[in-house]
Amino acid sequence: LYPVILRLTRRITQFSVQLLEANLETLETLGSAIAQRDSDTNAHNYRVTIYAVRIGEELNLPNQTMRTLIKGAFLHDIGKIGIPDEILWKPGKLNDEEFEIMKTHVEQGREIIQRSTWLHDAMEVVLSHHEKMTGKGYPVGLAGEGIPITARIFCIADVFDALTSKRPYKEAWSFEAAMETLEEGSGSHFDPRLLEAFSQIAKPLYDKFGGKEEIFQDELREIIRQYFHDGMNGLEY
């Protein structure tokens, strides 16, 4: 029976790898589609995912948490697919009514993500990346460690990338100005411990990726290999 069992196990592993590849392809396609609709570039998704992963590594997060972080980072704004163009692409500041509509993208993202069992854990980031340490964020008003650590990490990566990137309505900020703004939000907007971890690695990350429109596929592929493909023999996916 051993050769039969071994052969069947190998086939199951092969099918699992193929399923994983299909899931990862869907993840990248969805993330890139919404990023292009939102900002005419999907480089943002690659940058924030890399930033978030490096923060997670600095904290020695377990692999399962890292996988959740990666999925959530790439799909963080998927709910913006349901935001009207005149609000999503408005070049200036949103008024109060428009901002309330914009805020609904997190709930719309939740509705999309919950349809997929494989993507379900990404909801931590999708739903909570606009929460703040003081409880004054949205959509629920979570505070402190009540906010999932993946969302607290991603919030830092997302704001840093937004500040240091050129947008239709703003020029890119310098590294120093962006870090100063993050520090001003320490303890209120951002988790101080996580922000301190980011500050230790921020400059080399900025020098390599900051504001660049290159699609860092090789970097992301290595991250995917490390956290999704390694350990496939365990058939955890």
Short mmCIF file of C-alpha atoms in Angstrom, two decimals:
data_model
loop_
_atom_site.label_atom_id
_atom_site.label_comp_id
_atom_site.label_asym_id
_atom_site.label_seq_id
_atom_site.Cartn_x
_atom_site.Cartn_y
_atom_site.Cartn_z
CA LEU A 1 0.00 0.00 0.00
CA TYR A 2 2.88 2.41 0.64
CA PRO A 3 3.60 3.17 -3.08
CA VAL A 4 -0.12 3.79 -3.64
CA ILE A 5 -0.41 6.12 -0.66
CA LEU A 6 2.77 7.95 -1.69
CA ARG A 7 1.48 8.40 -5.24
CA LEU A 8 -1.87 9.72 -4.02
CA THR A 9 -0.17 12.09 -1.59
CA ARG A 10 1.98 13.49 -4.37
CA ARG A 11 -1.10 14.04 -6.53
CA ILE A 12 -2.90 15.82 -3.69
CA THR A 13 0.15 18.03 -3.18
CA GLN A 14 0.26 18.83 -6.90
CA PHE A 15 -3.43 19.76 -6.93
CA SER A 16 -2.92 21.90 -3.83
CA VAL A 17 -0.07 23.78 -5.48
CA GLN A 18 -2.20 24.41 -8.55
CA LEU A 19 -5.07 25.66 -6.39
CA LEU A 20 -2.72 27.93 -4.46
CA GLU A 21 -1.34 29.35 -7.72
CA ALA A 22 -4.87 30.07 -8.93
CA ASN A 23 -5.75 31.77 -5.64
CA LEU A 24 -2.61 33.91 -5.72
CA GLU A 25 -3.28 34.88 -9.32
CA THR A 26 -6.79 35.96 -8.34
CA LEU A 27 -5.39 37.94 -5.43
CA GLU A 28 -2.98 39.85 -7.66
CA THR A 29 -5.55 40.42 -10.38
CA LEU A 30 -8.17 41.82 -7.99
CA GLY A 31 -5.64 44.03 -6.22
CA SER A 32 -4.21 45.40 -9.45
CA ALA A 33 -7.65 46.06 -10.94
CA ILE A 34 -8.85 48.23 -8.06
CA ALA A 35 -5.47 49.97 -7.74
CA GLN A 36 -5.58 51.00 -11.39
CA ARG A 37 -9.13 52.27 -11.05
CA ASP A 38 -8.27 54.24 -7.94
CA SER A 39 -4.95 55.83 -8.90
CA ASP A 40 -4.04 54.79 -12.48
CA THR A 41 -1.26 52.60 -11.11
CA ASN A 42 -0.98 49.32 -9.26
CA ALA A 43 2.56 50.10 -8.07
CA HIS A 44 0.95 51.35 -4.84
CA ASN A 45 -0.29 47.83 -4.03
CA TYR A 46 3.18 46.36 -4.48
CA ARG A 47 4.86 49.05 -2.39
CA VAL A 48 2.45 48.91 0.55
CA THR A 49 2.51 45.11 0.58
CA ILE A 50 6.31 45.10 0.68
CA TYR A 51 6.37 47.76 3.42
CA ALA A 52 3.82 45.86 5.50
CA VAL A 53 5.66 42.56 5.10
CA ARG A 54 8.97 44.09 6.20
CA ILE A 55 7.32 45.53 9.31
CA GLY A 56 5.83 42.12 10.07
CA GLU A 57 9.23 40.50 9.67
CA GLU A 58 10.76 43.06 12.01
CA LEU A 59 8.19 41.92 14.60
CA ASN A 60 8.82 38.21 13.90
CA LEU A 61 5.14 37.55 13.21
CA PRO A 62 4.17 33.91 12.59
CA ASN A 63 3.77 32.78 9.00
CA GLN A 64 -0.01 32.49 9.20
CA THR A 65 -0.27 36.11 10.32
CA MET A 66 2.09 37.14 7.55
CA ARG A 67 -0.11 35.41 4.97
CA THR A 68 -3.13 37.28 6.33
CA LEU A 69 -1.19 40.54 6.15
CA ILE A 70 -0.14 39.93 2.53
CA LYS A 71 -3.66 39.11 1.37
CA GLY A 72 -5.12 42.08 3.20
CA ALA A 73 -2.46 44.49 1.98
CA PHE A 74 -3.04 43.60 -1.65
CA LEU A 75 -6.82 43.84 -1.32
CA HIS A 76 -7.10 46.65 1.22
CA ASP A 77 -9.12 49.00 -0.99
CA ILE A 78 -11.08 46.47 -3.00
CA GLY A 79 -14.32 48.05 -1.78
CA LYS A 80 -13.53 51.22 -3.73
CA ILE A 81 -14.86 49.42 -6.77
CA GLY A 82 -18.27 50.48 -5.47
CA ILE A 83 -17.42 54.18 -4.96
CA PRO A 84 -18.75 56.61 -7.61
CA ASP A 85 -16.14 57.98 -10.00
CA GLU A 86 -16.84 61.61 -9.16
CA ILE A 87 -15.88 60.94 -5.54
CA LEU A 88 -13.06 58.45 -6.14
CA TRP A 89 -11.33 60.71 -8.67
CA LYS A 90 -12.12 64.09 -7.15
CA PRO A 91 -8.86 66.12 -7.33
CA GLY A 92 -9.56 68.17 -4.21
CA LYS A 93 -10.64 67.51 -0.64
CA LEU A 94 -13.91 65.63 -0.16
CA ASN A 95 -16.76 67.41 1.59
CA ASP A 96 -18.45 65.77 4.57
CA GLU A 97 -21.13 64.05 2.51
CA GLU A 98 -18.63 62.74 -0.01
CA PHE A 99 -16.34 61.51 2.75
CA GLU A 100 -19.20 59.53 4.31
CA ILE A 101 -19.71 57.82 0.96
CA MET A 102 -15.98 57.17 0.62
CA LYS A 103 -15.92 55.54 4.06
CA THR A 104 -18.36 52.89 2.86
CA HIS A 105 -15.57 51.28 0.83
CA VAL A 106 -14.49 49.24 3.84
CA GLU A 107 -17.94 47.67 4.26
CA GLN A 108 -18.18 47.08 0.53
CA GLY A 109 -14.76 45.44 0.70
CA ARG A 110 -15.99 43.18 3.49
CA GLU A 111 -18.96 42.09 1.39
CA ILE A 112 -16.65 41.15 -1.47
CA ILE A 113 -14.03 39.36 0.64
CA GLN A 114 -16.47 37.30 2.67
CA ARG A 115 -17.55 35.45 -0.47
CA SER A 116 -14.16 33.70 -0.62
CA THR A 117 -13.08 31.20 2.02
CA TRP A 118 -9.42 31.56 1.04
CA LEU A 119 -9.52 35.36 1.25
CA HIS A 120 -11.67 35.54 4.37
CA ASP A 121 -8.78 36.31 6.74
CA ALA A 122 -7.86 39.35 4.60
CA MET A 123 -10.94 41.00 6.10
CA GLU A 124 -8.83 42.00 9.12
CA VAL A 125 -6.98 44.53 6.99
CA VAL A 126 -9.78 45.38 4.57
CA LEU A 127 -12.23 46.24 7.34
CA SER A 128 -9.93 47.80 9.95
CA HIS A 129 -7.10 49.66 8.19
CA HIS A 130 -8.81 53.02 8.82
CA GLU A 131 -9.24 52.46 12.55
CA LYS A 132 -7.13 54.57 14.92
CA MET A 133 -5.52 53.85 18.27
CA THR A 134 -7.79 56.39 19.98
CA GLY A 135 -10.95 54.74 18.67
CA LYS A 136 -11.75 57.68 16.40
CA GLY A 137 -11.32 55.83 13.15
CA TYR A 138 -13.90 53.97 11.07
CA PRO A 139 -16.00 51.94 10.41
CA VAL A 140 -16.44 50.56 13.94
CA GLY A 141 -14.28 52.79 16.13
CA LEU A 142 -11.96 50.05 17.40
CA ALA A 143 -9.16 51.23 19.69
CA GLY A 144 -5.69 50.09 20.75
CA GLU A 145 -5.06 46.36 20.56
CA GLY A 146 -8.70 45.84 19.71
CA ILE A 147 -7.56 46.63 16.19
CA PRO A 148 -6.03 43.52 14.54
CA ILE A 149 -2.24 43.78 14.42
CA THR A 150 -2.31 43.21 10.67
CA ALA A 151 -4.49 46.31 10.24
CA ARG A 152 -2.29 48.36 12.60
CA ILE A 153 0.77 47.41 10.59
CA PHE A 154 -0.86 48.09 7.26
CA CYS A 155 -2.14 51.49 8.38
CA ILE A 156 1.46 52.66 8.86
CA ALA A 157 2.56 51.28 5.48
CA ASP A 158 -0.43 52.77 3.70
CA VAL A 159 -0.11 56.28 5.13
CA PHE A 160 3.65 56.33 4.58
CA ASP A 161 3.22 55.35 0.94
CA ALA A 162 0.42 57.87 0.42
CA LEU A 163 2.60 60.67 1.78
CA THR A 164 5.71 59.77 -0.19
CA SER A 165 3.91 59.21 -3.51
CA LYS A 166 2.77 61.72 -6.09
CA ARG A 167 -0.96 61.87 -6.55
CA PRO A 168 -3.13 63.95 -8.94
CA TYR A 169 -3.86 66.36 -6.08
CA LYS A 170 -0.41 66.49 -4.39
CA GLU A 171 3.32 66.17 -4.87
CA ALA A 172 5.30 63.46 -3.13
CA TRP A 173 6.52 64.38 0.34
CA SER A 174 10.12 63.95 1.39
CA PHE A 175 11.07 61.01 3.58
CA GLU A 176 11.73 63.33 6.52
CA ALA A 177 8.37 65.10 6.24
CA ALA A 178 6.50 61.80 5.99
CA MET A 179 8.24 60.32 9.05
CA GLU A 180 7.60 63.50 11.03
CA THR A 181 3.88 63.23 10.24
CA LEU A 182 3.81 59.58 11.27
CA GLU A 183 5.52 60.43 14.55
CA GLU A 184 2.94 63.14 15.21
CA GLY A 185 0.27 60.44 14.96
CA SER A 186 2.06 58.00 17.27
CA GLY A 187 -0.30 56.83 19.99
CA SER A 188 -3.32 58.50 18.42
CA HIS A 189 -3.45 57.24 14.85
CA PHE A 190 -0.64 54.67 14.89
CA ASP A 191 0.54 51.99 17.30
CA PRO A 192 3.77 53.41 18.83
CA ARG A 193 5.45 49.99 19.08
CA LEU A 194 4.79 49.17 15.45
CA LEU A 195 5.78 52.65 14.33
CA GLU A 196 9.08 52.29 16.17
CA ALA A 197 9.69 48.99 14.36
CA PHE A 198 8.98 50.67 11.03
CA SER A 199 11.26 53.61 11.82
CA GLN A 200 14.19 51.18 12.12
CA ILE A 201 13.80 50.01 8.53
CA ALA A 202 11.97 52.89 6.82
CA LYS A 203 14.89 54.70 5.18
CA PRO A 204 16.33 51.79 3.16
CA LEU A 205 12.80 50.80 2.14
CA TYR A 206 12.09 54.36 1.01
CA ASP A 207 15.37 54.56 -0.90
CA LYS A 208 14.55 51.37 -2.79
CA PHE A 209 10.79 51.67 -3.32
CA GLY A 210 9.53 55.08 -2.22
CA GLY A 211 7.31 56.80 -4.79
CA LYS A 212 8.62 54.64 -7.64
CA GLU A 213 6.12 53.52 -10.27
CA GLU A 214 8.00 50.32 -11.03
CA ILE A 215 6.00 47.13 -10.49
CA PHE A 216 8.18 45.20 -8.04
CA GLN A 217 7.06 41.77 -9.17
CA ASP A 218 10.32 40.00 -8.37
CA GLU A 219 10.22 41.28 -4.80
CA LEU A 220 6.60 40.21 -4.41
CA ARG A 221 7.23 36.81 -5.97
CA GLU A 222 9.97 36.16 -3.42
CA ILE A 223 7.59 37.15 -0.62
CA ILE A 224 4.91 34.85 -2.04
CA ARG A 225 7.38 31.99 -2.32
CA GLN A 226 8.55 32.45 1.25
CA TYR A 227 5.16 32.67 2.92
CA PHE A 228 2.88 30.63 0.68
CA HIS A 229 4.92 28.07 -1.26
CA ASP A 230 7.38 27.07 1.46
CA GLY A 231 5.67 24.49 3.64
CA MET A 232 3.27 23.28 0.97
CA ASN A 233 4.03 19.73 2.09
CA GLY A 234 1.95 20.55 5.13
CA LEU A 235 -1.07 21.06 2.84
CA GLU A 236 -2.23 23.99 5.02
CA TYR A 237 -3.79 25.87 2.14
#
